[in-house]
C-alpha cells in the first residue's frame, strides 16, 4: 500500500478523538476495540447491552458502558462528542439462530436507525455499519459451486429472511445519510468471521467454532463420532478476525468507498466436510460423521468475490483457513477445559 492510499493519511483521525464502538461486548467489536486501543487511541467508548461481566473482552482504560442501543435516547448519549462511530451491535448468531429468531434479527434495525441519527446529530465525521453476506440474493446461492458473490448481486433483492433484509435496509440508511445529509458512511458486507474470543457455544456460534467445540468434546468424552448439520457439502468462506478488523479500518477510512457496500471476506472456499477434516487434523483425531439433514444449513454455497476490494484497497483478507483455525481451536479448547474446571468462560 502506498502512503497516498494509507487510510490514516486520508483521515487524520486524532489520537484523542472520540471513537464510539457499538456491540463491543461481542466478538468483532471487542476485537476492534482492542485494535484501536493498541494503535494508541485514547478516547474509545465501547458499548454493549450485555452486563459488563458478560463481555467477551474488556480492554483496559477503555470506557465501557452497558446500554441498550435500540433506544433512541441511549444512542444520543452513546454518540456524544463522537468523531467516528462503528455500529457492530446486532442480535445475531449462526444459522441455528438466524433461521429461528427472525424477529429478533429484524429488530436490530432499531439499533442502526437510532445510532446513525445520533451519530449525525453529534456531528460525527464517519459512520461504519457491519452488513453481511446474508444481504445477497439467496437465489444465487443454491448450489455448493455457486459463483462468488460480487457487490451488485444484492439486487434484485431476495436477501436471507429476517437477518439479511435488516442488513439490506440498514445499508440503505447509510447510503441516504450520505446522499441527503453528507455524513460519510462505510458499509462492509462481512462473510463468516471466526477466531479467538468468538461465540463458541450456546446456540449463536457459527460453523468453525461449533465444529472445533464438537471435536474437542468428542475427544474429551471419547465419543468417537461427530454430528454435522446437513450433508456437509455446503460451502462458505471464512475470514480470520485479524483480517476483519484491519479491513474495517481500511474501508472506514477510504473516501472512494463512502456509502458503497463492499465485500469483506476471504475468497478461500471451504466445504463443511473439509472444515471438519481440518479441525480433526488439528485435534489429532478422526471421528465417525453423522449428518443431521433436518438441522439448519442456510444457503448451499457462498463465497466472496474480492475483485472490488482488490481494486479499491489493493488488499483482501489473506489468512488461510488452516492457519487461522489453529489458534481458534486452541482458544476454544482452553475455554472448554476452563468451563469443565468450573472457571468463568466466554459465551
Ligand atoms: P456478537 O453477537 O459477538 O456481537 C454483537 C454484540 O451486539 C453482542 O455482544 C450483543 O450483546 C450486542 N447487542 C445486541 N443488541 C444490542 C443492543 N440493542 N444494544 C447494544 N448492544 C447490543 O456478533 P459478531 O460476530 O461480533 O458480529 C458483529 C456484527 O457483525 C453484527 O452486526 C453482525 O451482524 C455482523 N456480522 C458478523 C458476522 C460473523 O461471522 N461473525 C458475519 C456477518 C456480519
XYZ file of C-alpha atoms and ligand atoms in Angstrom:
391
model
C 0.000 0.000 0.000
C 1.399 3.433 -0.912
C 1.408 6.349 1.520
C -1.209 8.057 -0.547
C -3.587 5.141 -0.022
C -2.902 4.888 3.690
C -6.249 5.309 5.421
C -4.743 7.289 8.281
C -3.185 9.737 5.833
C -6.610 10.425 4.345
C -8.456 10.669 7.587
C -6.003 12.149 10.052
C -8.130 10.929 12.938
C -6.545 12.409 16.054
C -5.394 10.026 18.753
C -7.622 11.872 21.244
C -10.696 11.981 19.040
C -13.746 10.215 20.413
C -14.390 6.795 18.858
C -17.661 5.008 19.640
C -18.000 1.247 19.146
C -21.380 -0.490 19.430
C -21.568 -4.210 20.198
C -18.178 -4.133 21.932
C -19.127 -6.850 24.401
C -19.292 -9.255 21.466
C -16.753 -10.851 19.162
C -15.823 -8.486 16.329
C -16.418 -5.150 18.062
C -14.453 -6.437 21.058
C -11.507 -7.157 18.766
C -11.937 -3.771 17.072
C -11.855 -2.019 20.449
C -8.593 -3.766 21.289
C -7.185 -2.895 17.848
C -7.847 0.853 18.244
C -6.583 0.797 21.802
C -3.334 -0.832 20.663
C -2.973 1.838 17.959
C -2.865 4.460 20.706
C -6.354 5.950 20.512
C -7.158 7.296 23.937
C -10.872 8.059 23.808
C -12.741 4.900 22.956
C -16.281 4.410 24.185
C -17.265 0.755 23.990
C -20.942 -0.106 24.347
C -22.988 -3.277 24.611
C -26.317 -4.208 26.123
C -24.798 -7.150 27.965
C -23.875 -6.576 31.612
C -20.135 -5.778 31.837
C -19.102 -9.102 33.447
C -20.500 -10.912 30.384
C -18.443 -9.036 27.811
C -16.146 -11.304 25.815
C -13.239 -8.877 26.163
C -12.767 -5.843 28.387
C -9.945 -3.645 27.176
C -8.176 -1.762 29.972
C -8.525 2.037 30.012
C -11.434 1.970 27.581
C -14.752 3.497 28.652
C -17.127 0.520 28.750
C -20.857 1.129 29.027
C -23.663 -1.369 29.336
C -26.515 0.251 27.398
C -29.281 -0.835 25.038
C -28.645 0.815 21.674
C -32.108 0.054 20.342
C -33.262 3.013 22.417
C -33.120 6.487 20.847
C -32.044 8.449 23.936
C -29.390 5.888 24.763
C -27.931 6.309 21.286
C -27.726 10.076 21.808
C -25.742 9.512 24.998
C -23.606 6.895 23.266
C -22.669 9.237 20.414
C -21.843 12.356 22.478
C -18.717 14.051 21.044
C -18.228 11.209 18.580
C -15.846 11.754 15.700
C -16.242 8.209 14.428
C -18.998 5.690 15.167
C -18.758 1.950 14.493
C -22.053 0.118 14.730
C -21.490 -3.606 15.132
C -24.287 -4.194 17.622
C -26.887 -6.684 16.424
C -28.892 -9.581 17.706
C -27.241 -12.308 15.683
C -25.711 -15.742 15.549
C -25.022 -18.656 13.245
C -27.630 -20.430 11.113
C -29.164 -22.074 14.183
C -30.010 -18.606 15.491
C -30.883 -16.546 12.423
C -33.199 -19.169 10.925
C -35.089 -19.495 14.196
C -35.207 -15.944 15.542
C -36.069 -13.780 12.552
C -37.975 -11.215 14.584
C -35.012 -10.584 16.894
C -32.806 -10.202 13.819
C -35.219 -7.757 12.189
C -35.451 -5.719 15.386
C -31.748 -4.857 15.075
C -32.946 -2.243 12.608
C -33.796 -0.127 15.655
C -30.131 -0.063 16.618
C -28.867 1.229 13.306
C -31.794 3.600 12.834
C -31.130 5.368 16.142
C -27.337 5.099 16.076
C -26.929 6.666 12.645
C -29.239 9.555 13.507
C -27.458 10.105 16.832
C -24.080 9.992 15.073
C -25.277 12.552 12.559
C -26.697 14.868 15.260
C -23.453 14.588 17.210
C -21.567 15.759 14.110
C -19.624 12.526 13.641
C -17.294 12.559 10.648
C -17.679 8.908 9.765
C -20.107 6.097 10.481
C -19.452 2.372 9.955
C -22.120 -0.303 9.528
C -21.408 -4.047 9.674
C -23.550 -5.593 6.986
C -23.435 -9.224 5.953
C -23.200 -11.587 3.013
C -26.716 -12.610 4.118
C -27.868 -9.442 2.322
C -27.197 -11.171 -1.023
C -29.891 -12.691 -3.189
C -30.402 -16.258 -1.959
C -31.367 -17.395 -5.467
C -27.699 -17.054 -6.424
C -26.560 -19.411 -3.665
C -28.476 -22.597 -4.360
C -25.605 -24.942 -5.174
C -22.299 -25.545 -3.356
C -20.452 -24.450 -6.512
C -22.359 -21.144 -6.814
C -20.112 -18.421 -8.219
C -18.602 -15.993 -5.740
C -20.849 -13.055 -4.860
C -19.979 -9.617 -6.138
C -21.381 -6.430 -4.661
C -24.006 -5.921 -7.400
C -25.537 -9.345 -6.586
C -27.576 -7.883 -3.710
C -30.053 -6.540 -6.284
C -32.601 -7.556 -7.491
C -33.078 -8.241 -3.804
C -34.048 -11.552 -2.218
C -31.991 -11.460 0.958
C -31.937 -14.080 3.710
C -35.257 -13.865 5.580
C -35.115 -11.676 8.671
C -31.412 -11.089 9.263
C -30.485 -10.383 5.603
C -33.323 -7.957 4.965
C -32.455 -5.972 8.076
C -28.899 -5.631 6.808
C -30.042 -4.520 3.369
C -32.393 -1.914 4.797
C -29.767 -0.577 7.197
C -27.299 -0.326 4.307
C -29.855 1.889 2.622
C -29.969 4.181 5.656
C -26.195 4.554 5.397
C -26.428 5.398 1.713
C -29.106 8.030 2.268
C -27.342 9.696 5.209
C -24.508 10.359 2.788
C -26.726 11.314 -0.176
C -29.102 13.609 1.723
C -27.088 14.781 4.702
C -23.462 14.415 3.714
C -22.302 12.175 6.562
C -19.552 9.820 5.409
C -20.730 6.260 5.866
C -18.952 2.949 5.310
C -20.701 -0.374 4.687
C -18.840 -3.692 4.810
C -20.584 -6.953 3.966
C -18.807 -9.425 6.237
C -18.570 -13.035 5.173
C -18.293 -15.516 8.117
C -15.798 -14.297 10.674
C -14.038 -16.617 13.121
C -11.192 -16.553 15.618
C -10.378 -16.486 19.325
C -12.863 -14.599 21.534
C -15.797 -15.550 19.314
C -19.017 -17.243 20.378
C -18.290 -20.971 20.658
C -21.272 -22.420 22.489
C -24.851 -21.656 23.484
C -26.695 -21.620 20.146
C -25.313 -18.487 18.467
C -21.964 -19.957 17.419
C -21.037 -20.326 13.755
C -19.711 -23.386 11.954
C -15.926 -23.084 12.615
C -16.372 -22.628 16.366
C -19.151 -25.222 16.570
C -17.086 -27.850 14.750
C -13.985 -27.155 16.857
C -16.067 -27.477 20.021
C -17.628 -30.748 18.830
C -14.211 -32.227 18.012
C -12.837 -31.138 21.397
C -15.866 -32.547 23.182
C -15.726 -35.863 21.289
C -12.054 -36.178 22.166
C -12.678 -35.380 25.785
C -15.599 -37.779 26.145
C -14.128 -40.490 23.926
C -17.346 -40.363 21.880
C -15.863 -41.359 18.527
C -18.451 -39.562 16.397
C -19.493 -36.061 15.396
C -22.851 -34.644 14.267
C -22.653 -32.353 11.237
C -25.537 -30.104 10.181
C -26.556 -31.004 6.625
C -24.693 -33.336 4.284
C -21.504 -31.310 4.713
C -21.230 -30.287 1.072
C -22.376 -26.711 1.857
C -19.589 -24.269 1.099
C -18.617 -20.984 2.707
C -15.596 -18.745 3.049
C -14.276 -17.860 6.488
C -12.388 -14.701 7.432
C -9.940 -14.607 10.320
C -10.687 -11.916 12.903
C -7.381 -10.025 12.412
C -8.160 -9.578 8.708
C -11.644 -8.394 9.634
C -10.539 -5.559 11.939
C -7.801 -4.432 9.538
C -10.405 -4.406 6.751
C -12.871 -2.378 8.833
C -10.210 0.277 9.424
C -9.277 0.488 5.735
C -12.843 0.546 4.460
C -13.918 3.163 7.002
C -11.097 5.492 6.003
C -11.229 5.110 2.250
C -13.022 8.059 0.665
C -13.531 6.123 -2.572
C -15.810 3.785 -0.641
C -18.183 6.238 1.003
C -21.721 4.815 1.145
C -20.638 1.930 -1.075
C -21.274 -1.631 0.142
C -18.189 -3.802 -0.210
C -17.401 -7.444 0.500
C -15.148 -8.049 3.473
C -14.440 -11.754 3.424
C -11.984 -14.425 2.466
C -12.255 -15.899 -1.032
C -10.975 -19.327 0.053
C -13.949 -21.641 -0.426
C -14.330 -24.412 2.168
C -16.923 -27.198 2.307
C -18.219 -28.004 5.787
C -16.858 -31.567 5.406
C -13.420 -30.036 4.747
C -13.775 -27.832 7.821
C -14.396 -30.952 9.886
C -11.282 -32.629 8.429
C -9.110 -29.606 9.266
C -10.461 -29.436 12.828
C -9.881 -33.195 13.209
C -6.321 -32.794 11.944
C -5.647 -30.029 14.477
C -7.178 -32.147 17.227
C -5.255 -35.239 16.091
C -8.365 -37.403 15.888
C -10.682 -38.926 13.297
C -14.372 -39.196 14.047
C -17.276 -41.033 12.517
C -19.513 -38.472 10.809
C -23.248 -38.375 11.391
C -25.160 -35.964 9.181
C -28.273 -34.305 10.573
C -30.218 -33.434 7.444
C -33.005 -31.695 9.392
C -30.676 -29.149 11.037
C -30.488 -25.531 9.760
C -27.994 -25.233 6.919
C -28.525 -21.879 5.246
C -27.679 -21.460 1.581
C -25.874 -24.248 -0.303
C -22.856 -22.219 -1.380
C -21.444 -18.771 -0.664
C -18.115 -17.169 -1.423
C -16.771 -13.635 -1.566
C -15.764 -12.139 -4.916
C -12.878 -9.891 -3.942
C -12.332 -8.111 -7.250
C -13.769 -4.843 -5.941
C -11.866 -4.730 -2.634
C -8.651 -5.539 -4.501
C -9.368 -2.700 -6.905
C -10.178 -0.240 -4.111
C -7.628 -1.171 -1.453
C -5.092 -3.389 -3.217
C -5.771 -5.781 -0.345
C -8.012 -8.655 0.684
C -8.234 -10.916 3.730
C -5.466 -13.447 3.253
C -5.104 -15.574 6.385
C -5.591 -19.147 5.179
C -8.335 -21.094 6.916
C -5.933 -23.764 8.081
C -3.649 -21.094 9.584
C -6.494 -19.234 11.304
C -8.254 -22.280 12.678
C -5.240 -23.378 14.750
C -5.321 -20.508 17.298
C -9.127 -20.621 17.218
C -9.166 -24.317 18.098
C -6.579 -23.792 20.852
C -8.597 -20.942 22.333
C -11.859 -22.953 22.308
C -10.086 -25.911 23.867
C -8.915 -23.663 26.682
C -12.473 -22.346 27.168
C -13.781 -25.898 27.217
C -11.259 -27.007 29.824
C -11.810 -23.890 31.933
C -15.542 -24.469 31.929
C -15.043 -28.057 32.940
C -12.846 -26.874 35.798
C -15.656 -24.567 36.926
C -13.926 -21.348 35.794
C -15.666 -18.430 34.042
C -15.507 -18.579 30.254
C -16.580 -16.596 27.220
C -20.135 -17.391 25.964
P -21.692 -10.821 18.511
O -23.038 -11.411 18.823
O -20.500 -11.464 19.143
O -21.686 -9.276 18.879
C -22.799 -8.447 18.736
C -22.990 -7.710 20.048
O -24.069 -6.775 19.899
C -23.375 -8.641 21.208
O -22.406 -8.554 22.226
C -24.717 -8.125 21.666
O -24.907 -8.172 23.064
C -24.689 -6.691 21.158
N -26.034 -6.134 21.048
C -27.145 -6.720 20.525
N -28.181 -5.899 20.646
C -27.732 -4.773 21.253
C -28.361 -3.581 21.670
N -29.674 -3.385 21.497
N -27.606 -2.628 22.279
C -26.281 -2.835 22.483
N -25.633 -3.958 22.125
C -26.364 -4.910 21.517
O -21.573 -10.816 16.926
P -20.319 -10.501 15.996
O -19.975 -11.752 15.318
O -19.281 -9.771 16.756
O -20.993 -9.540 14.933
C -20.791 -8.132 14.910
C -21.503 -7.539 13.709
O -21.007 -8.135 12.520
C -23.006 -7.756 13.689
O -23.640 -6.632 13.133
C -23.174 -8.926 12.763
O -24.458 -8.963 12.174
C -22.083 -8.659 11.752
N -21.657 -9.866 11.037
C -20.965 -10.840 11.681
C -20.565 -11.970 11.001
C -19.791 -13.080 11.685
O -19.432 -14.051 11.017
N -19.499 -13.011 12.971
C -20.885 -12.108 9.646
C -21.597 -11.108 9.015
C -21.964 -9.977 9.716
